[in-house]
CSV table of N, CA and C in Angstrom, one decimal:
chain,number,residue,atom,x,y,z
A,668,MET,N,64.0,-337.1,96.2
A,668,MET,CA,63.7,-335.7,95.8
A,668,MET,C,62.9,-335.2,96.9
A,669,ALA,N,63.2,-333.8,97.0
A,669,ALA,CA,62.7,-333.1,98.6
A,669,ALA,C,61.2,-332.6,97.9
A,670,ILE,N,60.4,-332.5,98.9
A,670,ILE,CA,59.2,-331.9,99.1
A,670,ILE,C,59.3,-330.7,99.7
A,671,THR,N,58.8,-329.2,98.6
A,671,THR,CA,58.9,-328.5,98.6
A,671,THR,C,57.5,-327.4,98.7
A,672,SER,N,56.7,-328.1,98.2
A,672,SER,CA,55.3,-327.6,98.3
A,672,SER,C,54.5,-328.3,99.4
A,673,GLY,N,53.4,-327.7,100.1
A,673,GLY,CA,52.3,-328.1,101.0
A,673,GLY,C,53.1,-328.6,102.0
A,674,VAL,N,54.2,-328.0,102.2
A,674,VAL,CA,55.1,-328.3,103.6
A,674,VAL,C,55.1,-326.9,104.9
A,675,ARG,N,54.7,-327.3,105.7
A,675,ARG,CA,54.9,-325.9,106.6
A,675,ARG,C,55.7,-326.3,107.8
A,676,ALA,N,56.5,-325.2,108.3
A,676,ALA,CA,57.2,-325.6,109.5
A,676,ALA,C,56.3,-325.9,110.6
A,677,PRO,N,56.8,-326.7,111.5
A,677,PRO,CA,56.4,-326.9,112.5
A,677,PRO,C,55.6,-325.8,113.5
A,678,ARG,N,54.8,-325.7,114.3
A,678,ARG,CA,54.5,-324.6,115.3
A,678,ARG,C,54.8,-325.3,116.6
A,679,ALA,N,55.2,-324.5,117.0
A,679,ALA,CA,55.5,-324.2,118.3
A,679,ALA,C,55.0,-323.6,119.4
A,680,LEU,N,54.2,-323.9,120.7
A,680,LEU,CA,53.5,-322.9,121.3
A,680,LEU,C,54.1,-323.1,122.9
A,681,ILE,N,53.8,-322.0,123.5
A,681,ILE,CA,54.1,-322.3,125.1
A,681,ILE,C,52.9,-321.7,125.8
A,682,LYS,N,52.8,-322.4,126.8
A,682,LYS,CA,51.8,-322.0,128.1
A,682,LYS,C,52.3,-321.6,129.2
A,683,ILE,N,51.9,-320.3,129.3
A,683,ILE,CA,52.2,-319.5,130.8
A,683,ILE,C,50.9,-318.7,131.0
A,684,GLY,N,50.7,-318.7,132.5
A,684,GLY,CA,49.5,-318.1,133.0
A,684,GLY,C,47.8,-319.2,132.5
A,685,GLY,N,47.9,-320.2,132.0
A,685,GLY,CA,46.9,-320.7,131.7
A,685,GLY,C,46.6,-320.7,130.2
A,686,GLN,N,47.4,-319.7,129.2
A,686,GLN,CA,47.0,-319.0,128.0
A,686,GLN,C,48.4,-319.6,127.3
A,687,SER,N,48.0,-319.8,126.0
A,687,SER,CA,49.1,-320.2,125.0
A,687,SER,C,49.4,-319.0,124.2
A,688,PHE,N,51.0,-319.2,123.8
A,688,PHE,CA,51.3,-318.4,122.6
A,688,PHE,C,52.7,-319.0,121.9
A,689,GLU,N,52.6,-317.8,120.8
A,689,GLU,CA,53.5,-318.2,120.1
A,689,GLU,C,55.0,-318.1,120.2
A,690,VAL,N,55.7,-319.0,120.0
A,690,VAL,CA,57.4,-318.4,119.7
A,690,VAL,C,58.1,-318.4,119.1
A,691,ILE,N,59.0,-317.4,119.3
A,691,ILE,CA,59.9,-317.1,118.1
A,691,ILE,C,61.3,-318.3,118.0
A,692,SER,N,61.3,-318.9,119.3
A,692,SER,CA,62.2,-320.1,119.2
A,692,SER,C,61.6,-320.9,120.9
A,693,ALA,N,62.2,-321.9,120.6
A,693,ALA,CA,61.9,-323.0,121.6
A,693,ALA,C,63.0,-324.1,121.6
A,694,THR,N,63.4,-324.3,122.9
A,694,THR,CA,64.6,-325.4,123.4
A,694,THR,C,63.8,-326.4,124.2
A,695,VAL,N,63.6,-327.9,124.2
A,695,VAL,CA,63.5,-328.5,125.3
A,695,VAL,C,64.6,-329.7,125.2
A,696,SER,N,65.4,-329.7,126.6
A,696,SER,CA,66.4,-330.5,126.7
A,696,SER,C,65.5,-332.1,127.8
A,697,GLN,N,65.3,-333.0,127.4
A,697,GLN,CA,64.9,-333.9,127.6
A,697,GLN,C,66.1,-334.7,128.4
A,698,GLU,N,66.3,-335.0,129.7
A,698,GLU,CA,67.4,-335.5,130.3
A,698,GLU,C,67.0,-336.9,130.8
A,699,ALA,N,67.9,-338.4,130.7
A,699,ALA,CA,67.5,-339.4,131.1
A,699,ALA,C,68.7,-339.7,132.3
A,700,THR,N,69.2,-338.6,133.0
A,700,THR,CA,70.3,-338.8,134.0
A,700,THR,C,69.1,-338.5,135.5
A,701,LYS,N,69.9,-338.3,136.4
A,701,LYS,CA,69.4,-337.6,137.6
A,701,LYS,C,69.1,-336.4,137.8
A,702,THR,N,68.8,-335.9,136.4
A,702,THR,CA,68.5,-334.0,136.9
A,702,THR,C,67.4,-333.8,136.0
A,703,SER,N,66.8,-333.1,136.5
A,703,SER,CA,65.5,-332.5,135.6
A,703,SER,C,65.6,-332.4,134.0
A,704,SER,N,64.5,-332.4,133.3
A,704,SER,CA,64.7,-331.7,131.9
A,704,SER,C,64.5,-330.2,132.1
A,705,THR,N,65.1,-329.7,130.9
A,705,THR,CA,64.6,-327.8,131.0
A,705,THR,C,64.0,-327.4,129.7
A,706,MET,N,63.8,-326.4,129.7
A,706,MET,CA,63.0,-325.7,128.5
A,706,MET,C,63.5,-324.4,128.7
A,707,SER,N,63.1,-323.8,127.4
A,707,SER,CA,63.2,-322.4,127.3
A,707,SER,C,62.8,-322.1,125.9
A,708,ALA,N,62.4,-320.7,126.0
A,708,ALA,CA,61.6,-320.3,124.8
A,708,ALA,C,61.6,-318.4,124.8
A,709,GLU,N,61.7,-318.1,123.5
A,709,GLU,CA,61.8,-316.7,123.6
A,709,GLU,C,60.5,-316.2,122.5
A,710,CYS,N,59.8,-315.2,123.0
A,710,CYS,CA,58.4,-314.8,122.6
A,710,CYS,C,58.6,-313.5,122.4
A,711,ALA,N,57.9,-312.7,121.5
A,711,ALA,CA,57.4,-311.1,121.3
A,711,ALA,C,56.6,-310.7,122.2
A,712,LEU,N,57.2,-309.8,123.0
A,712,LEU,CA,56.4,-309.1,124.1
A,712,LEU,C,55.3,-308.8,123.9
A,713,ASP,N,55.1,-308.2,122.5
A,713,ASP,CA,53.8,-307.6,122.7
A,713,ASP,C,52.2,-308.3,122.4
A,714,GLN,N,52.5,-309.8,122.0
A,714,GLN,CA,51.8,-310.8,121.9
A,714,GLN,C,51.1,-311.2,123.6
A,715,PHE,N,51.8,-310.8,124.7
A,715,PHE,CA,51.4,-311.0,126.0
A,715,PHE,C,50.1,-309.7,126.1
A,716,PRO,N,49.2,-310.0,126.9
A,716,PRO,CA,48.0,-309.1,127.1
A,716,PRO,C,48.6,-308.1,128.2
A,717,GLY,N,49.2,-306.8,127.9
A,717,GLY,CA,49.4,-305.8,128.8
A,717,GLY,C,50.9,-305.7,128.7
A,718,GLY,N,51.8,-306.8,127.9
A,718,GLY,CA,53.0,-306.5,127.6
A,718,GLY,C,54.1,-307.0,128.9
A,719,ASP,N,54.6,-306.1,129.4
A,719,ASP,CA,55.4,-306.6,130.7
A,719,ASP,C,54.6,-306.9,131.8
A,720,LYS,N,53.7,-306.0,131.9
A,720,LYS,CA,52.6,-306.3,133.2
A,720,LYS,C,52.0,-307.6,133.4
A,721,PHE,N,52.0,-307.9,132.0
A,721,PHE,CA,51.4,-309.7,131.8
A,721,PHE,C,52.5,-310.6,133.2
A,722,PHE,N,53.5,-310.2,133.3
A,722,PHE,CA,54.7,-311.0,134.1
A,722,PHE,C,54.7,-310.7,135.4
A,723,ALA,N,54.2,-309.0,135.8
A,723,ALA,CA,54.1,-308.7,136.9
A,723,ALA,C,53.1,-309.1,137.7
A,724,ALA,N,51.6,-309.7,136.8
A,724,ALA,CA,50.6,-309.8,137.6
A,724,ALA,C,50.6,-311.3,137.7
A,725,LEU,N,51.5,-312.0,137.1
A,725,LEU,CA,51.5,-313.5,136.9
A,725,LEU,C,51.2,-314.1,138.1
A,726,SER,N,50.4,-315.1,138.4
A,726,SER,CA,50.3,-315.9,139.6
A,726,SER,C,50.3,-317.6,139.2
A,727,ASP,N,50.4,-317.8,138.2
A,727,ASP,CA,50.4,-319.3,137.6
A,727,ASP,C,51.5,-319.5,136.8
A,728,ASN,N,52.7,-319.9,137.0
A,728,ASN,CA,53.8,-320.3,136.2
A,728,ASN,C,53.9,-321.1,135.9
A,729,LYS,N,52.7,-322.4,135.5
A,729,LYS,CA,52.9,-323.2,134.9
A,729,LYS,C,53.1,-323.5,133.7
A,730,ALA,N,53.8,-324.3,133.1
A,730,ALA,CA,54.8,-324.2,131.8
A,730,ALA,C,54.5,-325.6,131.3
A,731,GLU,N,54.1,-325.1,129.4
A,731,GLU,CA,54.2,-326.5,128.7
A,731,GLU,C,54.7,-326.0,127.5
A,732,VAL,N,55.4,-326.8,126.8
A,732,VAL,CA,55.8,-326.4,125.2
A,732,VAL,C,55.2,-327.7,124.5
A,733,THR,N,54.5,-327.4,123.3
A,733,THR,CA,54.1,-328.1,122.4
A,733,THR,C,54.3,-327.8,120.9
A,734,VAL,N,54.6,-328.9,120.4
A,734,VAL,CA,54.7,-328.9,118.8
A,734,VAL,C,53.6,-329.4,118.0
A,735,ASP,N,52.9,-328.7,117.3
A,735,ASP,CA,51.6,-329.1,116.5
A,735,ASP,C,50.6,-329.9,117.3
A,736,GLY,N,50.5,-329.2,118.7
A,736,GLY,CA,49.5,-329.8,119.5
A,736,GLY,C,50.3,-330.9,120.6
A,737,VAL,N,51.3,-331.3,120.2
A,737,VAL,CA,51.9,-332.4,121.1
A,737,VAL,C,53.1,-331.8,121.8
A,738,GLN,N,52.6,-332.3,123.4
A,738,GLN,CA,53.2,-331.5,124.5
A,738,GLN,C,54.7,-332.5,124.6
A,739,LEU,N,55.7,-331.7,124.4
A,739,LEU,CA,56.8,-332.3,124.7
A,739,LEU,C,57.1,-331.8,126.3
A,740,ILE,N,56.8,-330.8,126.9
A,740,ILE,CA,57.6,-331.1,128.4
A,740,ILE,C,56.5,-330.3,129.4
A,741,GLY,N,56.2,-330.5,130.5
A,741,GLY,CA,55.6,-329.6,131.1
A,741,GLY,C,56.0,-329.5,132.9
A,742,GLY,N,55.7,-328.2,133.3
A,742,GLY,CA,56.8,-328.0,134.2
A,742,GLY,C,56.3,-326.6,135.1
A,743,GLU,N,57.4,-325.7,135.5
A,743,GLU,CA,57.2,-324.1,135.8
A,743,GLU,C,58.3,-323.5,135.0
A,744,TRP,N,58.0,-322.3,134.6
A,744,TRP,CA,58.8,-321.4,134.1
A,744,TRP,C,59.2,-320.7,135.6
A,745,ASP,N,60.5,-320.5,135.4
A,745,ASP,CA,61.6,-320.1,136.7
A,745,ASP,C,61.9,-318.8,136.3
A,746,THR,N,62.2,-318.1,135.2
A,746,THR,CA,62.9,-317.2,134.6
A,746,THR,C,62.1,-316.6,133.7
A,747,ALA,N,61.6,-315.1,133.5
A,747,ALA,CA,61.4,-314.4,132.4
A,747,ALA,C,62.4,-313.1,132.4
A,748,ILE,N,62.8,-313.1,131.5
A,748,ILE,CA,63.8,-311.9,131.0
A,748,ILE,C,63.4,-311.1,129.7
A,749,ILE,N,62.9,-310.1,130.3
A,749,ILE,CA,62.3,-308.9,129.2
A,749,ILE,C,63.9,-308.3,128.6
A,750,ASN,N,63.6,-308.2,127.2
A,750,ASN,CA,64.9,-307.6,126.5
A,750,ASN,C,63.8,-306.3,125.7
A,751,TYR,N,64.0,-305.1,126.4
A,751,TYR,CA,63.2,-303.7,126.0
A,751,TYR,C,63.5,-303.3,124.6
A,752,ASP,N,65.0,-303.8,124.1
A,752,ASP,CA,65.6,-303.4,123.1
A,752,ASP,C,65.2,-304.2,121.7
A,753,HIS,N,64.9,-305.4,122.1
A,753,HIS,CA,63.9,-306.0,121.2
A,753,HIS,C,62.8,-306.3,121.2
A,754,MET,N,62.0,-306.2,122.2
A,754,MET,CA,60.8,-306.2,122.6
A,754,MET,C,60.5,-307.9,122.5
A,755,THR,N,61.4,-308.3,123.0
A,755,THR,CA,61.3,-310.0,123.2
A,755,THR,C,61.2,-310.4,124.6
A,756,VAL,N,60.6,-311.6,125.2
A,756,VAL,CA,60.6,-312.4,126.5
A,756,VAL,C,61.2,-313.5,126.1
A,757,SER,N,62.4,-313.7,127.1
A,757,SER,CA,63.1,-315.0,127.1
A,757,SER,C,62.8,-315.8,128.7
A,758,LEU,N,61.9,-317.2,127.9
A,758,LEU,CA,61.4,-317.7,129.3
A,758,LEU,C,62.4,-319.2,129.6
A,759,SER,N,62.4,-319.5,130.9
A,759,SER,CA,63.2,-320.7,130.9
A,759,SER,C,62.9,-321.2,132.3
A,760,GLY,N,62.7,-322.7,132.5
A,760,GLY,CA,61.8,-323.2,133.3
A,760,GLY,C,62.6,-324.9,133.7
A,761,GLN,N,62.0,-325.7,134.2
A,761,GLN,CA,62.4,-326.8,134.4
A,761,GLN,C,60.9,-327.9,134.6
A,762,ASP,N,61.2,-329.2,134.2
A,762,ASP,CA,60.0,-329.9,134.6
A,762,ASP,C,59.6,-330.7,135.8
A,763,ASP,N,58.4,-331.3,136.1
A,763,ASP,CA,58.1,-331.4,137.1
A,763,ASP,C,59.0,-332.2,138.1
A,764,SER,N,60.0,-333.3,137.1
A,764,SER,CA,60.6,-334.1,138.4
A,764,SER,C,61.7,-333.3,139.2
A,765,GLU,N,61.8,-331.6,138.8
A,765,GLU,CA,62.5,-331.1,139.6
A,765,GLU,C,62.3,-331.2,141.1
A,766,LYS,N,61.1,-331.2,141.6
A,766,LYS,CA,60.7,-331.2,142.7
A,766,LYS,C,61.4,-332.7,143.7
A,767,LEU,N,61.4,-333.7,142.5
A,767,LEU,CA,61.8,-335.1,143.2
A,767,LEU,C,63.5,-334.8,143.4
A,768,GLN,N,64.1,-334.0,142.7
A,768,GLN,CA,65.5,-333.9,142.8
A,768,GLN,C,65.9,-333.0,144.1
A,769,GLU,N,64.9,-332.1,144.6
A,769,GLU,CA,65.1,-331.2,145.7
A,769,GLU,C,64.7,-331.8,147.1
A,770,LYS,N,63.2,-332.6,147.1
A,770,LYS,CA,63.1,-333.2,148.3
A,770,LYS,C,63.8,-334.2,148.9
A,771,LYS,N,64.3,-334.4,150.1
A,771,LYS,CA,65.1,-335.4,150.7
A,771,LYS,C,64.4,-336.3,151.5
A,772,SER,N,64.9,-337.6,152.0
A,772,SER,CA,63.9,-338.3,152.5
A,772,SER,C,64.5,-339.2,153.3
A,773,SER,N,64.0,-339.3,154.7
A,773,SER,CA,64.5,-340.7,155.5
A,773,SER,C,63.7,-341.2,156.2
A,774,GLU,N,62.8,-342.1,156.1
A,774,GLU,CA,61.9,-342.9,156.2
A,774,GLU,C,61.7,-344.5,155.8
A,775,LYS,N,61.1,-345.7,156.6
A,775,LYS,CA,61.0,-346.9,156.3
A,775,LYS,C,59.7,-347.2,155.5
A,776,PHE,N,59.5,-348.0,154.7
A,776,PHE,CA,58.5,-348.4,154.0
A,776,PHE,C,58.0,-349.6,154.0
A,777,THR,N,57.8,-350.1,155.5
A,777,THR,CA,57.7,-351.3,156.1
A,777,THR,C,56.3,-352.0,155.2
A,778,ASN,N,55.9,-353.2,155.0
A,778,ASN,CA,54.9,-353.5,154.5
A,778,ASN,C,54.0,-352.8,153.6
A,779,GLN,N,55.1,-352.0,152.3
A,779,GLN,CA,54.2,-351.3,151.4
A,779,GLN,C,55.0,-352.1,150.2
A,780,SER,N,54.3,-352.1,149.1
A,780,SER,CA,54.8,-352.6,147.9
A,780,SER,C,55.5,-351.7,146.8
A,781,ARG,N,56.5,-352.0,146.3
A,781,ARG,CA,57.3,-350.8,145.3
A,781,ARG,C,56.3,-349.9,144.8
A,782,GLU,N,55.2,-350.8,144.2
A,782,GLU,CA,54.6,-349.8,143.5
A,782,GLU,C,53.7,-348.6,144.5
A,783,GLU,N,53.2,-349.1,145.7
A,783,GLU,CA,52.7,-347.9,146.6
A,783,GLU,C,53.7,-347.0,147.4
A,784,ILE,N,54.8,-347.3,147.1
A,784,ILE,CA,56.0,-346.6,147.4
A,784,ILE,C,56.4,-345.5,146.4
A,785,VAL,N,56.1,-346.2,145.3
A,785,VAL,CA,56.4,-345.4,144.1
A,785,VAL,C,55.2,-344.2,144.0
A,786,LYS,N,54.1,-344.6,144.2
A,786,LYS,CA,52.8,-343.8,144.3
A,786,LYS,C,53.1,-342.8,145.5
A,787,THR,N,53.6,-343.1,146.7
A,787,THR,CA,53.7,-342.1,147.9
A,787,THR,C,54.5,-341.2,147.5
A,788,VAL,N,55.7,-341.4,147.0
A,788,VAL,CA,56.6,-340.4,146.6
A,788,VAL,C,56.5,-339.5,145.6
A,789,ALA,N,55.7,-340.1,144.5
A,789,ALA,CA,55.0,-339.2,143.5
A,789,ALA,C,54.1,-338.2,144.0
A,790,GLN,N,53.1,-338.6,144.7
A,790,GLN,CA,52.3,-337.7,145.5
A,790,GLN,C,52.6,-336.9,146.1
A,791,ARG,N,53.6,-336.7,147.2
A,791,ARG,CA,53.9,-336.1,147.9
A,791,ARG,C,54.9,-335.0,147.4
A,792,ASN,N,55.0,-335.1,145.9
A,792,ASN,CA,55.7,-334.0,145.2
A,792,ASN,C,54.7,-333.7,144.4
A,793,GLY,N,53.5,-333.8,144.2
A,793,GLY,CA,52.4,-333.3,143.3
A,793,GLY,C,52.4,-333.9,141.8
A,794,LEU,N,52.8,-335.1,141.5
A,794,LEU,CA,53.0,-335.9,140.7
A,794,LEU,C,51.9,-336.6,140.7
A,795,SER,N,51.7,-337.4,139.7
A,795,SER,CA,51.2,-339.1,139.6
A,795,SER,C,52.0,-339.9,138.9
A,796,ALA,N,51.7,-341.2,139.2
A,796,ALA,CA,52.6,-342.2,138.9
A,796,ALA,C,51.6,-343.5,138.3
A,797,GLN,N,52.2,-343.8,137.4
A,797,GLN,CA,51.5,-345.4,136.6
A,797,GLN,C,52.5,-346.4,136.8
A,798,VAL,N,52.4,-347.5,137.6
A,798,VAL,CA,53.5,-348.5,137.9
A,798,VAL,C,52.8,-349.7,138.0
A,799,VAL,N,53.3,-350.6,137.5
A,799,VAL,CA,52.9,-352.0,137.2
A,799,VAL,C,54.5,-352.2,137.6
A,800,ILE,N,54.4,-353.1,138.6
A,800,ILE,CA,55.9,-353.8,139.2
A,800,ILE,C,55.2,-355.2,140.0
A,801,ALA,N,56.0,-356.1,140.1
A,801,ALA,CA,55.5,-357.5,140.6
A,801,ALA,C,55.2,-357.0,142.0
A,802,ASP,N,54.3,-357.4,143.0
A,802,ASP,CA,53.8,-356.9,144.0
A,802,ASP,C,54.9,-357.7,145.0
A,803,LEU,N,55.8,-357.0,145.5
A,803,LEU,CA,56.7,-357.4,146.3
A,803,LEU,C,57.0,-356.3,147.7
A,804,LYS,N,56.5,-356.8,149.0
A,804,LYS,CA,56.4,-355.9,150.0
A,804,LYS,C,58.0,-355.8,150.5
A,805,ALA,N,58.1,-354.5,151.2
A,805,ALA,CA,59.2,-354.2,152.0
A,805,ALA,C,58.9,-354.3,153.2
A,806,GLY,N,59.9,-355.2,153.9
A,806,GLY,CA,59.6,-355.7,155.1
A,806,GLY,C,60.9,-356.0,155.6
A,807,LYS,N,60.5,-357.3,156.8
A,807,LYS,CA,61.9,-357.8,157.3
A,807,LYS,C,63.1,-358.0,156.2
A,808,LEU,N,63.0,-358.7,155.6
A,808,LEU,CA,63.5,-359.2,154.4
A,808,LEU,C,64.7,-357.8,153.7
A,809,TRP,N,63.6,-356.9,153.5
A,809,TRP,CA,63.9,-356.1,152.6
A,809,TRP,C,64.3,-354.6,153.8
A,810,GLN,N,64.2,-354.8,154.9
A,810,GLN,CA,64.3,-353.8,155.6
A,810,GLN,C,65.6,-353.0,155.7
A,811,ILE,N,66.7,-353.5,155.3
A,811,ILE,CA,68.0,-352.8,155.3
A,811,ILE,C,68.2,-352.3,154.1
A,812,ASP,N,67.6,-352.4,152.9
A,812,ASP,CA,67.7,-352.1,151.7
A,812,ASP,C,67.1,-350.5,151.6
A,813,TRP,N,65.7,-351.0,152.2
A,813,TRP,CA,64.8,-349.7,152.2
A,813,TRP,C,65.2,-348.7,153.5
A,814,ALA,N,66.0,-348.9,154.2
A,814,ALA,CA,66.8,-348.0,155.3
A,814,ALA,C,67.6,-347.3,154.4
A,815,LYS,N,68.4,-348.1,153.6
A,815,LYS,CA,69.4,-347.5,152.9
A,815,LYS,C,68.7,-346.5,151.7
A,816,LEU,N,67.9,-347.2,151.4
A,816,LEU,CA,67.4,-346.5,150.1
A,816,LEU,C,67.0,-345.0,150.4
A,817,THR,N,66.1,-344.6,151.7
A,817,THR,CA,65.7,-343.5,152.2
A,817,THR,C,66.9,-342.7,153.2
A,818,ASP,N,67.7,-343.1,153.4
A,818,ASP,CA,68.7,-342.6,154.2
A,818,ASP,C,69.2,-341.1,153.8
A,819,GLY,N,68.3,-340.1,153.9
A,819,GLY,CA,68.8,-338.7,153.5
A,819,GLY,C,68.9,-338.5,152.0
A,820,VAL,N,68.4,-339.2,151.1
A,820,VAL,CA,68.2,-339.2,149.6
A,820,VAL,C,67.2,-338.5,149.2
A,821,SER,N,67.5,-338.2,147.7
A,821,SER,CA,66.5,-337.2,147.1
A,821,SER,C,65.3,-338.4,146.8
A,822,ASP,N,64.2,-337.7,146.8
A,822,ASP,CA,62.8,-338.7,146.2
A,822,ASP,C,63.4,-339.3,144.7
A,823,ALA,N,64.1,-338.4,143.9
A,823,ALA,CA,64.5,-339.2,142.7
A,823,ALA,C,65.2,-340.4,142.8
A,824,ALA,N,66.3,-340.2,143.8
A,824,ALA,CA,66.9,-341.2,144.3
A,824,ALA,C,66.4,-342.6,144.4
A,825,ILE,N,65.3,-342.3,145.4
A,825,ILE,CA,64.5,-343.3,145.8
A,825,ILE,C,63.9,-344.8,144.5
A,826,LEU,N,62.9,-343.6,143.7
A,826,LEU,CA,62.5,-343.9,142.2
A,826,LEU,C,63.6,-344.9,141.6
A,827,HIS,N,64.7,-344.0,141.6
A,827,HIS,CA,65.8,-345.0,140.9
A,827,HIS,C,66.3,-346.1,141.2
A,828,LYS,N,66.0,-346.4,142.7
A,828,LYS,CA,66.7,-347.4,143.1
A,828,LYS,C,65.6,-348.5,142.9
A,829,LEU,N,64.6,-348.0,143.1
A,829,LEU,CA,63.4,-349.0,143.2
A,829,LEU,C,63.0,-349.8,141.7
A,830,ALA,N,63.1,-348.9,140.7
A,830,ALA,CA,63.5,-349.0,139.4
A,830,ALA,C,64.7,-350.0,138.9
A,831,GLU,N,65.7,-349.8,139.7
A,831,GLU,CA,66.8,-350.3,139.6
A,831,GLU,C,66.4,-351.8,140.1
A,832,LEU,N,65.7,-351.9,141.5
A,832,LEU,CA,65.9,-353.1,142.0
A,832,LEU,C,64.8,-354.0,141.1
A,833,ALA,N,64.0,-353.4,140.3
A,833,ALA,CA,62.9,-353.9,139.5
A,833,ALA,C,63.3,-354.4,138.4
A,834,GLY,N,64.6,-353.6,137.8
A,834,GLY,CA,65.1,-354.1,136.5
A,834,GLY,C,64.4,-353.4,135.7
A,835,ALA,N,63.9,-352.2,135.7
A,835,ALA,CA,63.4,-351.3,135.0
A,835,ALA,C,64.3,-349.6,134.6
A,836,ARG,N,63.9,-348.8,134.2
A,836,ARG,CA,64.0,-347.2,134.1
A,836,ARG,C,63.0,-346.7,134.4
A,837,TRP,N,63.1,-345.5,134.7
A,837,TRP,CA,62.1,-344.6,134.9
A,837,TRP,C,62.2,-343.1,134.1
C-alpha cells in the first residue's frame, strides 16, 4: 500500500554567493573515477536579488547542492546561462576535487608518511583531508616509487596511487 498523505517531495536548494535558493530541478553526478563530480541546477530568475544583475556582481561562486538540509556536493559554479524567454537560470559546476585533476606535480616526499603526503597534496589544493593509514615513511626503500608517483602526474593521481598502495579507495 502506497503512502499518499502526509508525504512531501524532497526540497532541493543551491547555494551561490553565500545565499541559498530554491531550484526547479537539480542534478548531481558523483564520480568514483578519476574525474570530478558535477552539478547542475535550474532556478527561476526572479528569486535572485536584482535578477540577472545578481550574477554580474557575483564575486563568490562557491557552490553547494542540498536536499532536505543534507549537502550532496560542494564546489564552484562554472557557468550561469540566463534564459530570458523562460526567465530561468541554468547553473553548472564541479566539485572541489577538480583542482586535484588540474594540478600536476613532480616532487619527492622523502621521509614523509603517506598521511603527511596526502595532507600536503590536499592543502595545496585548498582541501582538507582526514587520513588514517599505517605510518610508513617514503625514503630510500620507496624513493623509486615516490619519484614515479609524482613524475608530472596530477595531484589526483598521487592520491589514487597512495590509496592503492595502502589497499584503500579515496
